[in-house]
Amino acid sequence: MIFDKKKNAAVTIFFLAGILVVFAVFDFVKQDIGQDRLEQLTTHMDYFLNVKVVNGVYLAEEDYYIEQHLPQSYPESLHEEKLLMISKLVEDYPQTKVVLIPTADNILTDYLPWQAPYLQERNLLTAVEDAIGEDHVIDVFPAFVEHVQEGVYFKTDSRITSVGAYYIYRQWADRCASFPFWYQLEKLRTVKKDFAGDMVAAVGVKSRVVDEITVFPHVLTKKATINYDNQKWANSYVSEGKLSSEEPYAYFLDGDHGLTMIDTGYKNGKALFILKDSNANVVIPLMAPHYEKIYAVDLRYFTYDLKEFMKDCDIYNQFDVLVMYGCDGFLEQFEY
Amino acid sequence: MDFASFGFIFRFLPIFMFLYFVVPEKMKNLVLFLGSLVFYAWGDRRILGILLMSIVFDYVLGLCMGISRNIWQKRVFLAGGVILNLLIIVSSHQSTWVIPAGSLIYGLQAISYLAEVYRGGVKPQKNILRLGVYVAMFPQMNMGPVVRYRDIEAQLAKRSVDAVRIKDGVIRFIVGLAKKVLLANNICVFWNTVVAANPEDLSTLTAWVGFASFAFKILFDFSGYADMAIGLGQIMGFSFKENFNYPFIATSVKDFWNRWQISLSVWFKDYVYIPLGGGRHGIIRKWLNMLFTWLLIGIWYGVAYHYLLWGLWFFFWMILESSFLGKLLDKLPGMLTRIYTWVIIIISLTFFAADSVPQAWEYIQVLFGVRGVGLVDSMALFSLKSQIILIIIAIFSSMPWAHIIAGRLRSSESGMGMALLRVLEKLLPALLLIVTLAYMAKGY
């Protein structure tokens, strides 16, 4: 022993007390308040170290958390593969239209850290136009650039806001619809004020700002008959319960489902088949007035054979076909 | 179990240290041995059987060698022990459940014991518990240092601890933990991006910065674990030798290997190169012995062709330096020789980091601008700018400047320096620990 026998009891008590302190510190660290304090410390350290990217997220200007898309993560071979697929789809269904939504790093370039690399999605769009023809492509890039200050992107989430959805809808409606539905941006209603998006979870530290989730009143009031994956039924385009869940963005169309079938209640005999990712969940409700039926497929969770399914539904004869993805989602998820 | 984990720091370590210090002197080895078994079993209980079996086997072989008077019999016993422990080392590369990464250290230490007994340098250990403590004690099992049996034999029987040693050991452990969590884990962020990309999508500058990041990462990983091992050893009364001596200030490849994983290169020199004859039988034999030794070092790091090439690479430069290049380097300015050494090290890392020989060759081509997307791209510029402070801290930490500054403060005449040093010695470890725990919690 390091002390003589007379101090054995003192040493034992000292170490026991030390263990209690250590265990108490550990428990403190594990609790939320402890985690918050430690996260604040690491945030300060990251700012001191001039860290600009954390877990694939740029810590950009104006408190934007912008998802990083490195060019080397999307090689040329992947581009070519997707171009072949989209060409095949257009060949089978000439009515197909394609909307590729730019990711925030392509539009908010001024906010990115100096020399931050990002995938040049404009080139992808040009390649798609060359592959299938400009008539089949609805370019939303200029609208996003023009209206970026209006908040087309969340600060803490990788997906688009209702404002972004509105401008996508307008571009689409100008090309494809007989009339644009009269949505008014100034009438947007806030349904959640403290939205911390998926980028916050990726970074692991709370942002200094939070976002708001907004929705057009028409989307709230208009009832529809919606079936999710042949299992769940709903009569609204929004799921109120999801606002307090871990994934509040699932408020729109109940989040990610492989197959969403919507009976809009509008009787015009028209139908839409849309291949999509999560971004389209905000846009689809805006398109509802133009269709009697909408079939929305998210290939990540779709368990049927797509081509067979499209044949069975007689998509060729009955439906408009739309491909709506974020540019990253198109390269990562689109399959035909 | 990882030293840099909450489970180790807040659960295993306090309970172990409590038990270690309250038991009588004669029971400390038992506590250390059982604690080491718990340490391994925390990861996978299946390894305990093999560990205990090999300890018994080494113990019996050592005793047999001690009893035997026949040199050939001794050689057979030694060969058996070496083969068993080599099998453990090789199989740990193939399957992590056999014994975790610690088996790489364990195997070398077991062979060290058997070799020392064979040579007659030490007597066979009759106390199986002491042998078990030597080969299996947990502090250096993560990444070294490799402790030679003769360096620790006396400490297994008797060791002393005082408050100063404990304090120094705690500080050393905290410094090692900080190196691992704050430096290694953060500086490798850019390297992770580089290694995830195809080599042909990298620019030359990105490749150089990426491999430099990788070099710092493995330095702070290995030296951080070594510091933690040495610190834990100090707390328990052991004195382990230093394993790193600022390798990135080396002025030649030979100098580098005198500073990098020192215990490993000493082990291979003592138990492979010298028994093969070293340089005592002419130049050709010397080169062959060196070649074999370097190939073995490569295999120790990994059983794959690119690790063999890594060993060959260093063998090549060691030969050159021992012939004419060394004399030339002695005449050159230190900055030039350091750049030369850095280039050799960076190229060696292409073999180390690659999954295959062709991929290593692709990396080398990118490093020299033959392949890739050009000399500079935005990725390299962005990473340099966003990591510049971390890079400066990494460079500072890899140099002996902290020791030099501490020495100047200690020897300052006014007394202010000493006072400042005393404050820093108390304040800095505490701050380091808090920040390190914060980063551990972030990734917890």
Short mmCIF file of N, CA and C in Angstrom, two decimals, chain A residues 99-193:
data_model
loop_
_atom_site.label_atom_id
_atom_site.label_comp_id
_atom_site.label_asym_id
_atom_site.label_seq_id
_atom_site.Cartn_x
_atom_site.Cartn_y
_atom_site.Cartn_z
N VAL A 99 -38.29 16.48 -62.95
CA VAL A 99 -37.93 17.65 -62.15
C VAL A 99 -36.78 17.22 -61.24
N LEU A 100 -35.63 17.84 -61.43
CA LEU A 100 -34.51 17.58 -60.53
C LEU A 100 -34.32 18.81 -59.65
N ILE A 101 -34.47 18.61 -58.36
CA ILE A 101 -34.42 19.73 -57.41
C ILE A 101 -32.99 19.93 -56.97
N PRO A 102 -32.43 21.12 -57.14
CA PRO A 102 -31.04 21.32 -56.71
C PRO A 102 -30.92 21.24 -55.20
N THR A 103 -29.81 20.68 -54.74
CA THR A 103 -29.55 20.67 -53.30
C THR A 103 -29.01 22.04 -52.88
N ALA A 104 -29.06 22.29 -51.59
CA ALA A 104 -28.76 23.64 -51.09
C ALA A 104 -27.34 24.09 -51.44
N ASP A 105 -26.41 23.14 -51.51
CA ASP A 105 -25.02 23.54 -51.78
C ASP A 105 -24.86 24.10 -53.18
N ASN A 106 -25.81 23.85 -54.09
CA ASN A 106 -25.73 24.37 -55.45
C ASN A 106 -26.36 25.74 -55.59
N ILE A 107 -27.24 26.08 -54.66
CA ILE A 107 -27.94 27.36 -54.75
C ILE A 107 -27.37 28.35 -53.73
N LEU A 108 -27.09 27.87 -52.54
CA LEU A 108 -26.56 28.73 -51.48
C LEU A 108 -25.03 28.75 -51.52
N THR A 109 -24.49 28.86 -52.72
CA THR A 109 -23.04 28.75 -52.88
C THR A 109 -22.31 29.88 -52.17
N ASP A 110 -22.95 31.03 -52.09
CA ASP A 110 -22.27 32.16 -51.42
C ASP A 110 -22.12 31.92 -49.92
N TYR A 111 -22.93 31.02 -49.40
CA TYR A 111 -22.88 30.78 -47.96
C TYR A 111 -21.91 29.66 -47.58
N LEU A 112 -21.50 28.91 -48.61
CA LEU A 112 -20.61 27.79 -48.34
C LEU A 112 -19.25 28.29 -47.87
N PRO A 113 -18.52 27.46 -47.10
CA PRO A 113 -17.14 27.85 -46.75
C PRO A 113 -16.28 28.03 -48.01
N TRP A 114 -15.26 28.80 -47.86
CA TRP A 114 -14.37 29.10 -48.99
C TRP A 114 -13.87 27.82 -49.63
N GLN A 115 -14.02 27.75 -50.97
CA GLN A 115 -13.53 26.62 -51.76
C GLN A 115 -14.20 25.29 -51.39
N ALA A 116 -15.32 25.37 -50.70
CA ALA A 116 -15.98 24.12 -50.35
C ALA A 116 -16.39 23.39 -51.63
N PRO A 117 -15.99 22.16 -51.78
CA PRO A 117 -16.35 21.45 -53.01
C PRO A 117 -17.80 20.98 -52.98
N TYR A 118 -18.43 20.95 -54.13
CA TYR A 118 -19.80 20.42 -54.21
C TYR A 118 -20.03 19.88 -55.61
N LEU A 119 -20.94 18.97 -55.71
CA LEU A 119 -21.30 18.37 -56.99
C LEU A 119 -22.00 19.42 -57.86
N GLN A 120 -21.55 19.57 -59.09
CA GLN A 120 -22.13 20.57 -59.98
C GLN A 120 -23.40 19.98 -60.60
N GLU A 121 -24.51 20.25 -59.97
CA GLU A 121 -25.76 19.61 -60.39
C GLU A 121 -26.32 20.21 -61.67
N ARG A 122 -25.92 21.40 -61.98
CA ARG A 122 -26.34 22.00 -63.25
C ARG A 122 -25.88 21.12 -64.42
N ASN A 123 -24.68 20.55 -64.28
CA ASN A 123 -24.15 19.67 -65.32
C ASN A 123 -24.99 18.42 -65.44
N LEU A 124 -25.45 17.92 -64.30
CA LEU A 124 -26.32 16.74 -64.33
C LEU A 124 -27.61 17.06 -65.07
N LEU A 125 -28.17 18.21 -64.76
CA LEU A 125 -29.43 18.59 -65.42
C LEU A 125 -29.23 18.72 -66.93
N THR A 126 -28.13 19.32 -67.33
CA THR A 126 -27.83 19.46 -68.75
C THR A 126 -27.69 18.09 -69.41
N ALA A 127 -27.04 17.18 -68.69
CA ALA A 127 -26.86 15.83 -69.24
C ALA A 127 -28.21 15.13 -69.40
N VAL A 128 -29.10 15.33 -68.44
CA VAL A 128 -30.44 14.73 -68.55
C VAL A 128 -31.20 15.33 -69.72
N GLU A 129 -31.08 16.64 -69.87
CA GLU A 129 -31.76 17.30 -71.01
C GLU A 129 -31.23 16.76 -72.33
N ASP A 130 -29.91 16.57 -72.39
CA ASP A 130 -29.33 16.03 -73.63
C ASP A 130 -29.79 14.60 -73.87
N ALA A 131 -30.00 13.86 -72.82
CA ALA A 131 -30.36 12.44 -72.96
C ALA A 131 -31.80 12.25 -73.37
N ILE A 132 -32.71 13.05 -72.80
CA ILE A 132 -34.13 12.78 -73.03
C ILE A 132 -34.85 13.94 -73.74
N GLY A 133 -34.13 15.04 -73.92
CA GLY A 133 -34.74 16.19 -74.59
C GLY A 133 -35.24 17.21 -73.60
N GLU A 134 -35.09 18.48 -73.95
CA GLU A 134 -35.48 19.55 -73.03
C GLU A 134 -36.97 19.55 -72.73
N ASP A 135 -37.76 19.05 -73.68
CA ASP A 135 -39.21 19.05 -73.48
C ASP A 135 -39.63 18.22 -72.27
N HIS A 136 -38.80 17.25 -71.94
CA HIS A 136 -39.17 16.37 -70.83
C HIS A 136 -38.65 16.87 -69.49
N VAL A 137 -37.87 17.95 -69.50
CA VAL A 137 -37.23 18.41 -68.27
C VAL A 137 -37.83 19.75 -67.86
N ILE A 138 -38.20 19.85 -66.60
CA ILE A 138 -38.69 21.11 -66.04
C ILE A 138 -37.58 21.66 -65.15
N ASP A 139 -36.99 22.76 -65.58
CA ASP A 139 -35.82 23.31 -64.90
C ASP A 139 -36.28 24.26 -63.78
N VAL A 140 -35.99 23.86 -62.56
CA VAL A 140 -36.38 24.71 -61.43
C VAL A 140 -35.18 25.49 -60.87
N PHE A 141 -34.02 25.26 -61.43
CA PHE A 141 -32.83 25.95 -60.92
C PHE A 141 -32.98 27.47 -60.93
N PRO A 142 -33.39 28.07 -62.04
CA PRO A 142 -33.47 29.54 -62.05
C PRO A 142 -34.44 30.08 -61.00
N ALA A 143 -35.54 29.39 -60.81
CA ALA A 143 -36.52 29.84 -59.81
C ALA A 143 -35.92 29.79 -58.42
N PHE A 144 -35.16 28.75 -58.15
CA PHE A 144 -34.55 28.61 -56.82
C PHE A 144 -33.49 29.69 -56.61
N VAL A 145 -32.72 29.95 -57.64
CA VAL A 145 -31.70 30.99 -57.52
C VAL A 145 -32.37 32.35 -57.27
N GLU A 146 -33.46 32.59 -58.02
CA GLU A 146 -34.11 33.90 -57.91
C GLU A 146 -34.76 34.10 -56.55
N HIS A 147 -35.29 33.03 -55.99
CA HIS A 147 -36.09 33.19 -54.77
C HIS A 147 -35.43 32.59 -53.53
N VAL A 148 -34.12 32.38 -53.60
CA VAL A 148 -33.44 31.70 -52.50
C VAL A 148 -33.59 32.45 -51.18
N GLN A 149 -33.63 33.78 -51.25
CA GLN A 149 -33.71 34.56 -50.01
C GLN A 149 -35.07 34.43 -49.33
N GLU A 150 -36.04 33.88 -50.06
CA GLU A 150 -37.38 33.74 -49.47
C GLU A 150 -37.48 32.49 -48.61
N GLY A 151 -36.40 31.72 -48.59
CA GLY A 151 -36.38 30.54 -47.72
C GLY A 151 -36.86 29.28 -48.42
N VAL A 152 -36.27 28.98 -49.56
CA VAL A 152 -36.66 27.73 -50.25
C VAL A 152 -36.06 26.52 -49.56
N TYR A 153 -35.00 26.75 -48.80
CA TYR A 153 -34.39 25.65 -48.05
C TYR A 153 -34.51 25.94 -46.55
N PHE A 154 -34.58 24.85 -45.78
CA PHE A 154 -34.46 24.98 -44.34
C PHE A 154 -33.01 25.29 -43.98
N LYS A 155 -32.80 25.85 -42.81
CA LYS A 155 -31.43 26.07 -42.34
C LYS A 155 -30.87 24.80 -41.70
N THR A 156 -31.74 23.97 -41.18
CA THR A 156 -31.27 22.81 -40.43
C THR A 156 -31.67 21.49 -41.05
N ASP A 157 -32.24 21.53 -42.24
CA ASP A 157 -32.69 20.30 -42.89
C ASP A 157 -32.25 20.31 -44.33
N SER A 158 -32.03 19.08 -44.87
CA SER A 158 -31.53 18.99 -46.23
C SER A 158 -32.63 19.13 -47.27
N ARG A 159 -33.87 19.17 -46.88
CA ARG A 159 -34.97 19.17 -47.83
C ARG A 159 -35.56 20.58 -48.02
N ILE A 160 -36.50 20.68 -48.95
CA ILE A 160 -37.05 21.99 -49.30
C ILE A 160 -38.22 22.34 -48.38
N THR A 161 -38.47 23.63 -48.32
CA THR A 161 -39.59 24.13 -47.52
C THR A 161 -40.85 24.21 -48.39
N SER A 162 -41.94 24.66 -47.79
CA SER A 162 -43.17 24.89 -48.56
C SER A 162 -42.95 25.99 -49.59
N VAL A 163 -42.06 26.93 -49.29
CA VAL A 163 -41.74 28.00 -50.25
C VAL A 163 -41.06 27.38 -51.47
N GLY A 164 -40.09 26.50 -51.22
CA GLY A 164 -39.43 25.81 -52.32
C GLY A 164 -40.40 24.97 -53.11
N ALA A 165 -41.30 24.30 -52.40
CA ALA A 165 -42.32 23.49 -53.09
C ALA A 165 -43.20 24.36 -53.97
N TYR A 166 -43.52 25.54 -53.46
CA TYR A 166 -44.37 26.46 -54.24
C TYR A 166 -43.73 26.80 -55.57
N TYR A 167 -42.42 27.12 -55.56
CA TYR A 167 -41.76 27.51 -56.81
C TYR A 167 -41.59 26.32 -57.75
N ILE A 168 -41.43 25.15 -57.20
CA ILE A 168 -41.41 23.95 -58.05
C ILE A 168 -42.77 23.77 -58.70
N TYR A 169 -43.80 23.88 -57.86
CA TYR A 169 -45.16 23.73 -58.38
C TYR A 169 -45.43 24.73 -59.49
N ARG A 170 -45.01 26.00 -59.31
CA ARG A 170 -45.28 27.02 -60.33
C ARG A 170 -44.60 26.68 -61.65
N GLN A 171 -43.34 26.21 -61.55
CA GLN A 171 -42.63 25.84 -62.78
C GLN A 171 -43.34 24.68 -63.47
N TRP A 172 -43.75 23.70 -62.65
CA TRP A 172 -44.43 22.55 -63.22
C TRP A 172 -45.77 22.95 -63.81
N ALA A 173 -46.52 23.76 -63.09
CA ALA A 173 -47.85 24.15 -63.53
C ALA A 173 -47.78 24.97 -64.82
N ASP A 174 -46.75 25.82 -64.92
CA ASP A 174 -46.61 26.62 -66.14
C ASP A 174 -46.42 25.74 -67.36
N ARG A 175 -45.78 24.59 -67.15
CA ARG A 175 -45.49 23.70 -68.29
C ARG A 175 -46.58 22.65 -68.52
N CYS A 176 -47.15 22.16 -67.43
CA CYS A 176 -47.96 20.94 -67.55
C CYS A 176 -49.44 21.13 -67.21
N ALA A 177 -49.75 22.15 -66.46
CA ALA A 177 -51.13 22.25 -66.00
C ALA A 177 -51.90 23.24 -66.85
N SER A 178 -53.19 23.04 -66.85
CA SER A 178 -54.03 23.96 -67.62
C SER A 178 -54.21 25.27 -66.86
N PHE A 179 -53.96 25.23 -65.56
CA PHE A 179 -54.08 26.44 -64.78
C PHE A 179 -53.19 26.29 -63.55
N PRO A 180 -52.60 27.39 -63.08
CA PRO A 180 -51.88 27.27 -61.81
C PRO A 180 -52.85 27.53 -60.66
N PHE A 181 -52.86 26.64 -59.67
CA PHE A 181 -53.73 26.86 -58.53
C PHE A 181 -53.24 28.07 -57.75
N TRP A 182 -54.19 28.82 -57.20
CA TRP A 182 -53.82 30.10 -56.63
C TRP A 182 -53.34 29.96 -55.18
N TYR A 183 -52.11 29.48 -55.02
CA TYR A 183 -51.52 29.44 -53.68
C TYR A 183 -50.85 30.78 -53.42
N GLN A 184 -50.97 31.25 -52.19
CA GLN A 184 -50.38 32.55 -51.88
C GLN A 184 -49.35 32.36 -50.77
N LEU A 185 -48.14 32.80 -51.08
CA LEU A 185 -47.06 32.62 -50.11
C LEU A 185 -47.34 33.35 -48.80
N GLU A 186 -47.98 34.50 -48.91
CA GLU A 186 -48.20 35.26 -47.68
C GLU A 186 -49.24 34.59 -46.77
N LYS A 187 -49.93 33.60 -47.31
CA LYS A 187 -50.94 32.90 -46.50
C LYS A 187 -50.39 31.65 -45.85
N LEU A 188 -49.10 31.41 -46.04
CA LEU A 188 -48.51 30.21 -45.44
C LEU A 188 -48.72 30.23 -43.93
N ARG A 189 -49.11 29.05 -43.42
CA ARG A 189 -49.40 28.96 -41.99
C ARG A 189 -48.29 28.18 -41.30
N THR A 190 -47.80 28.70 -40.16
CA THR A 190 -46.76 27.99 -39.41
C THR A 190 -47.39 26.90 -38.55
N VAL A 191 -46.93 25.68 -38.71
CA VAL A 191 -47.46 24.58 -37.90
C VAL A 191 -46.46 24.08 -36.87
N LYS A 192 -45.19 24.46 -37.06
CA LYS A 192 -44.18 24.07 -36.06
C LYS A 192 -43.12 25.15 -36.04
N LYS A 193 -42.82 25.68 -34.86
CA LYS A 193 -41.90 26.81 -34.77
C LYS A 193 -40.48 26.39 -34.41
#
